[in-house]
JSON list of C-alpha atoms and ligand atoms in Angstrom, two decimals:
[
{"chain": "G", "resi": 1, "resn": "UNK", "atom": "CA", "xyz": [-11.41, -23.58, -13.17]},
{"chain": "G", "resi": 2, "resn": "UNK", "atom": "CA", "xyz": [-9.62, -21.68, -15.87]},
{"chain": "G", "resi": 3, "resn": "UNK", "atom": "CA", "xyz": [-7.14, -20.50, -13.29]},
{"chain": "G", "resi": 4, "resn": "UNK", "atom": "CA", "xyz": [-6.39, -24.03, -12.28]},
{"chain": "G", "resi": 5, "resn": "UNK", "atom": "CA", "xyz": [-5.93, -25.06, -15.88]},
{"chain": "G", "resi": 6, "resn": "UNK", "atom": "CA", "xyz": [-3.49, -22.24, -16.47]},
{"chain": "G", "resi": 7, "resn": "UNK", "atom": "CA", "xyz": [-1.59, -23.20, -13.38]},
{"chain": "G", "resi": 8, "resn": "UNK", "atom": "CA", "xyz": [-1.33, -26.79, -14.48]},
{"chain": "G", "resi": 9, "resn": "UNK", "atom": "CA", "xyz": [-0.17, -25.76, -17.94]},
{"chain": "G", "resi": 10, "resn": "UNK", "atom": "CA", "xyz": [2.48, -23.49, -16.53]},
{"chain": "G", "resi": 11, "resn": "UNK", "atom": "CA", "xyz": [3.71, -26.26, -14.29]},
{"chain": "G", "resi": 12, "resn": "UNK", "atom": "CA", "xyz": [4.04, -28.47, -17.31]},
{"chain": "G", "resi": 13, "resn": "UNK", "atom": "CA", "xyz": [5.86, -25.77, -19.23]},
{"chain": "G", "resi": 14, "resn": "UNK", "atom": "CA", "xyz": [8.23, -25.29, -16.36]},
{"chain": "G", "resi": 15, "resn": "UNK", "atom": "CA", "xyz": [8.91, -28.98, -16.17]},
{"chain": "G", "resi": 16, "resn": "UNK", "atom": "CA", "xyz": [9.58, -29.08, -19.86]},
{"chain": "G", "resi": 17, "resn": "UNK", "atom": "CA", "xyz": [11.89, -26.13, -20.15]},
{"chain": "G", "resi": 18, "resn": "UNK", "atom": "CA", "xyz": [13.93, -26.50, -17.03]},
{"chain": "G", "resi": 19, "resn": "UNK", "atom": "CA", "xyz": [15.69, -29.65, -16.09]},
{"chain": "G", "resi": 20, "resn": "UNK", "atom": "CA", "xyz": [13.12, -30.83, -13.62]},
{"chain": "G", "resi": 21, "resn": "UNK", "atom": "CA", "xyz": [14.61, -33.55, -11.60]},
{"chain": "G", "resi": 22, "resn": "UNK", "atom": "CA", "xyz": [14.75, -35.02, -8.16]},
{"chain": "G", "resi": 23, "resn": "UNK", "atom": "CA", "xyz": [11.49, -34.23, -6.56]},
{"chain": "G", "resi": 24, "resn": "UNK", "atom": "CA", "xyz": [9.16, -34.93, -9.45]},
{"chain": "G", "resi": 25, "resn": "UNK", "atom": "CA", "xyz": [8.58, -38.61, -9.07]},
{"chain": "G", "resi": 26, "resn": "UNK", "atom": "CA", "xyz": [5.01, -38.30, -10.14]},
{"chain": "G", "resi": 27, "resn": "UNK", "atom": "CA", "xyz": [4.28, -34.77, -11.23]},
{"chain": "G", "resi": 28, "resn": "UNK", "atom": "CA", "xyz": [0.77, -35.51, -12.38]},
{"chain": "G", "resi": 29, "resn": "UNK", "atom": "CA", "xyz": [-0.13, -37.84, -9.55]},
{"chain": "G", "resi": 30, "resn": "UNK", "atom": "CA", "xyz": [-3.52, -38.09, -8.05]},
{"chain": "G", "resi": 31, "resn": "UNK", "atom": "CA", "xyz": [-3.07, -35.41, -5.42]},
{"chain": "G", "resi": 32, "resn": "UNK", "atom": "CA", "xyz": [-4.92, -32.39, -6.74]},
{"chain": "G", "resi": 33, "resn": "UNK", "atom": "CA", "xyz": [-3.97, -29.06, -5.36]},
{"chain": "G", "resi": 34, "resn": "UNK", "atom": "CA", "xyz": [-6.32, -26.48, -4.09]},
{"chain": "G", "resi": 35, "resn": "UNK", "atom": "CA", "xyz": [-6.91, -23.51, -6.31]},
{"chain": "G", "resi": 36, "resn": "UNK", "atom": "CA", "xyz": [-4.97, -21.09, -4.20]},
{"chain": "G", "resi": 37, "resn": "UNK", "atom": "CA", "xyz": [-1.67, -22.88, -4.44]},
{"chain": "G", "resi": 38, "resn": "UNK", "atom": "CA", "xyz": [1.20, -20.48, -4.80]},
{"chain": "G", "resi": 39, "resn": "UNK", "atom": "CA", "xyz": [4.18, -22.73, -4.42]},
{"chain": "G", "resi": 40, "resn": "UNK", "atom": "CA", "xyz": [2.92, -26.19, -3.80]},
{"chain": "G", "resi": 41, "resn": "UNK", "atom": "CA", "xyz": [5.30, -28.69, -2.31]},
{"chain": "G", "resi": 42, "resn": "UNK", "atom": "CA", "xyz": [6.25, -31.62, -4.41]},
{"chain": "G", "resi": 43, "resn": "UNK", "atom": "CA", "xyz": [5.90, -30.67, -8.01]},
{"chain": "G", "resi": 44, "resn": "UNK", "atom": "CA", "xyz": [7.52, -27.34, -8.67]},
{"chain": "G", "resi": 45, "resn": "UNK", "atom": "CA", "xyz": [9.22, -25.83, -5.70]},
{"chain": "G", "resi": 46, "resn": "UNK", "atom": "CA", "xyz": [12.23, -23.87, -6.88]},
{"chain": "G", "resi": 47, "resn": "UNK", "atom": "CA", "xyz": [15.44, -24.96, -5.23]},
{"chain": "G", "resi": 48, "resn": "UNK", "atom": "CA", "xyz": [17.02, -21.52, -5.28]},
{"chain": "G", "resi": 49, "resn": "UNK", "atom": "CA", "xyz": [15.97, -18.07, -4.20]},
{"chain": "G", "resi": 50, "resn": "UNK", "atom": "CA", "xyz": [12.61, -16.73, -5.28]},
{"chain": "G", "resi": 51, "resn": "UNK", "atom": "CA", "xyz": [11.18, -13.33, -6.01]},
{"chain": "G", "resi": 52, "resn": "UNK", "atom": "CA", "xyz": [7.44, -13.60, -5.75]},
{"chain": "G", "resi": 53, "resn": "UNK", "atom": "CA", "xyz": [5.18, -10.98, -7.27]},
{"chain": "G", "resi": 54, "resn": "UNK", "atom": "CA", "xyz": [1.78, -10.51, -5.76]},
{"chain": "G", "resi": 55, "resn": "UNK", "atom": "CA", "xyz": [-0.61, -7.63, -5.45]},
{"chain": "G", "resi": 56, "resn": "UNK", "atom": "CA", "xyz": [1.58, -5.41, -7.60]},
{"chain": "G", "resi": 57, "resn": "UNK", "atom": "CA", "xyz": [4.62, -5.82, -5.39]},
{"chain": "G", "resi": 58, "resn": "UNK", "atom": "CA", "xyz": [7.86, -7.75, -5.23]},
{"chain": "G", "resi": 59, "resn": "UNK", "atom": "CA", "xyz": [8.72, -9.96, -2.31]},
{"chain": "G", "resi": 60, "resn": "UNK", "atom": "CA", "xyz": [12.06, -9.38, -0.68]},
{"chain": "G", "resi": 61, "resn": "UNK", "atom": "CA", "xyz": [14.90, -11.64, -1.69]},
{"chain": "G", "resi": 62, "resn": "UNK", "atom": "CA", "xyz": [17.90, -12.21, 0.52]},
{"chain": "G", "resi": 63, "resn": "UNK", "atom": "CA", "xyz": [21.45, -11.62, -0.61]},
{"chain": "G", "resi": 64, "resn": "UNK", "atom": "CA", "xyz": [22.43, -14.05, -3.35]},
{"chain": "G", "resi": 65, "resn": "UNK", "atom": "CA", "xyz": [25.76, -15.16, -4.72]},
{"chain": "G", "resi": 66, "resn": "UNK", "atom": "CA", "xyz": [26.92, -13.83, -8.09]},
{"chain": "G", "resi": 67, "resn": "UNK", "atom": "CA", "xyz": [25.30, -15.65, -10.97]},
{"chain": "G", "resi": 68, "resn": "UNK", "atom": "CA", "xyz": [22.61, -17.26, -8.85]},
{"chain": "G", "resi": 69, "resn": "UNK", "atom": "CA", "xyz": [19.50, -18.34, -10.68]},
{"chain": "G", "resi": 70, "resn": "UNK", "atom": "CA", "xyz": [16.51, -16.66, -9.10]},
{"chain": "G", "resi": 71, "resn": "UNK", "atom": "CA", "xyz": [13.05, -17.91, -9.84]},
{"chain": "G", "resi": 72, "resn": "UNK", "atom": "CA", "xyz": [10.48, -15.20, -10.38]},
{"chain": "G", "resi": 73, "resn": "UNK", "atom": "CA", "xyz": [6.97, -16.30, -9.61]},
{"chain": "G", "resi": 74, "resn": "UNK", "atom": "CA", "xyz": [4.20, -14.00, -10.76]},
{"chain": "G", "resi": 75, "resn": "UNK", "atom": "CA", "xyz": [1.06, -14.62, -8.75]},
{"chain": "G", "resi": 76, "resn": "UNK", "atom": "CA", "xyz": [-0.76, -11.71, -10.33]},
{"chain": "G", "resi": 77, "resn": "UNK", "atom": "CA", "xyz": [-3.00, -11.96, -13.35]},
{"chain": "G", "resi": 78, "resn": "UNK", "atom": "CA", "xyz": [-1.06, -9.35, -15.28]},
{"chain": "G", "resi": 79, "resn": "UNK", "atom": "CA", "xyz": [2.40, -9.40, -16.77]},
{"chain": "G", "resi": 80, "resn": "UNK", "atom": "CA", "xyz": [5.24, -7.88, -14.80]},
{"chain": "G", "resi": 81, "resn": "UNK", "atom": "CA", "xyz": [8.93, -7.41, -15.34]},
{"chain": "G", "resi": 82, "resn": "UNK", "atom": "CA", "xyz": [11.99, -7.40, -13.15]},
{"chain": "G", "resi": 83, "resn": "UNK", "atom": "CA", "xyz": [14.06, -4.72, -14.77]},
{"chain": "G", "resi": 84, "resn": "UNK", "atom": "CA", "xyz": [17.29, -3.29, -13.47]},
{"chain": "G", "resi": 85, "resn": "UNK", "atom": "CA", "xyz": [17.46, 0.43, -12.87]},
{"chain": "G", "resi": 86, "resn": "UNK", "atom": "CA", "xyz": [20.90, 0.26, -14.37]},
{"chain": "G", "resi": 87, "resn": "UNK", "atom": "CA", "xyz": [19.98, -0.10, -17.98]},
{"chain": "G", "resi": 88, "resn": "UNK", "atom": "CA", "xyz": [20.72, -3.41, -19.59]},
{"chain": "G", "resi": 89, "resn": "UNK", "atom": "CA", "xyz": [21.78, -5.39, -16.53]},
{"chain": "G", "resi": 90, "resn": "UNK", "atom": "CA", "xyz": [18.67, -7.49, -16.44]},
{"chain": "G", "resi": 91, "resn": "UNK", "atom": "CA", "xyz": [15.17, -7.29, -17.79]},
{"chain": "G", "resi": 92, "resn": "UNK", "atom": "CA", "xyz": [13.04, -10.34, -17.23]},
{"chain": "G", "resi": 93, "resn": "UNK", "atom": "CA", "xyz": [9.37, -10.35, -18.14]},
{"chain": "G", "resi": 94, "resn": "UNK", "atom": "CA", "xyz": [6.94, -12.71, -16.47]},
{"chain": "G", "resi": 95, "resn": "UNK", "atom": "CA", "xyz": [3.48, -13.39, -17.76]},
{"chain": "G", "resi": 96, "resn": "UNK", "atom": "CA", "xyz": [0.53, -13.37, -15.42]},
{"chain": "G", "resi": 97, "resn": "UNK", "atom": "CA", "xyz": [0.57, -16.54, -13.34]},
{"chain": "G", "resi": 98, "resn": "UNK", "atom": "CA", "xyz": [3.87, -17.39, -14.95]},
{"chain": "G", "resi": 99, "resn": "UNK", "atom": "CA", "xyz": [7.42, -17.96, -13.93]},
{"chain": "G", "resi": 100, "resn": "UNK", "atom": "CA", "xyz": [10.78, -16.91, -15.23]},
{"chain": "G", "resi": 101, "resn": "UNK", "atom": "CA", "xyz": [14.41, -17.09, -14.25]},
{"chain": "G", "resi": 102, "resn": "UNK", "atom": "CA", "xyz": [16.67, -14.19, -13.48]},
{"chain": "G", "resi": 103, "resn": "UNK", "atom": "CA", "xyz": [20.40, -14.73, -13.34]},
{"chain": "G", "resi": 104, "resn": "UNK", "atom": "CA", "xyz": [21.98, -12.50, -10.73]},
{"chain": "G", "resi": 105, "resn": "UNK", "atom": "CA", "xyz": [24.78, -10.19, -11.92]},
{"chain": "G", "resi": 106, "resn": "UNK", "atom": "CA", "xyz": [28.36, -11.38, -11.52]},
{"chain": "G", "resi": 107, "resn": "UNK", "atom": "CA", "xyz": [29.48, -8.37, -9.53]},
{"chain": "G", "resi": 108, "resn": "UNK", "atom": "CA", "xyz": [28.62, -7.78, -5.92]},
{"chain": "G", "resi": 109, "resn": "UNK", "atom": "CA", "xyz": [26.40, -4.84, -5.25]},
{"chain": "G", "resi": 110, "resn": "UNK", "atom": "CA", "xyz": [22.89, -3.64, -4.65]},
{"chain": "G", "resi": 111, "resn": "UNK", "atom": "CA", "xyz": [20.77, -3.66, -7.74]},
{"chain": "G", "resi": 112, "resn": "UNK", "atom": "CA", "xyz": [17.59, -1.68, -7.70]},
{"chain": "G", "resi": 113, "resn": "UNK", "atom": "CA", "xyz": [14.92, -2.95, -10.01]},
{"chain": "G", "resi": 114, "resn": "UNK", "atom": "CA", "xyz": [11.38, -2.08, -10.98]},
{"chain": "G", "resi": 115, "resn": "UNK", "atom": "CA", "xyz": [8.56, -3.22, -13.20]},
{"chain": "G", "resi": 116, "resn": "UNK", "atom": "CA", "xyz": [8.44, -1.70, -16.65]},
{"chain": "G", "resi": 117, "resn": "UNK", "atom": "CA", "xyz": [4.69, -1.98, -16.72]},
{"chain": "G", "resi": 118, "resn": "UNK", "atom": "CA", "xyz": [4.14, -0.59, -13.25]},
{"chain": "G", "resi": 119, "resn": "UNK", "atom": "CA", "xyz": [7.03, 1.72, -12.39]},
{"chain": "G", "resi": 120, "resn": "UNK", "atom": "CA", "xyz": [5.80, 2.09, -8.83]},
{"chain": "G", "resi": 121, "resn": "UNK", "atom": "CA", "xyz": [6.80, -1.52, -8.22]},
{"chain": "G", "resi": 122, "resn": "UNK", "atom": "CA", "xyz": [10.30, -1.39, -6.76]},
{"chain": "G", "resi": 123, "resn": "UNK", "atom": "CA", "xyz": [12.71, -3.90, -5.33]},
{"chain": "G", "resi": 124, "resn": "UNK", "atom": "CA", "xyz": [16.37, -4.41, -4.60]},
{"chain": "G", "resi": 125, "resn": "UNK", "atom": "CA", "xyz": [18.56, -7.37, -5.32]},
{"chain": "G", "resi": 126, "resn": "UNK", "atom": "CA", "xyz": [21.70, -7.71, -3.21]},
{"chain": "G", "resi": 127, "resn": "UNK", "atom": "CA", "xyz": [24.56, -9.72, -4.65]},
{"chain": "G", "resi": 128, "resn": "UNK", "atom": "CA", "xyz": [27.50, -10.62, -2.47]},
{"chain": "R", "resi": 1, "resn": "CU", "atom": "CU1", "xyz": [4.21, -4.89, -13.02]}
]
């Protein structure tokens, strides 16, 4: 139950801080989601690329264009980060069960990243 409440709150936060438009005709409608929803259709599906974090690992993300907004969805209970190996390029922290946005670098290339909290978590972002 608490999990569901947190999920609902984060959905509201997302709707409030991003310009939620288009698909959210009735974000709080009567259709309740099951508790295991990761990216439920209808209310909060990101339109762009996504890096999902689950089980202490990053999902793969396909090549993205420079400057693309990438949604990071943390399905774990603990906080993670998406931090570039090249210091200072990007460093986005995502609370447990939270979401954040990473803006892809402007230059094409392969950007290795990891989690500051769990350095064994590794991923690569390709920009082209
Ligand atoms: Cu982590």
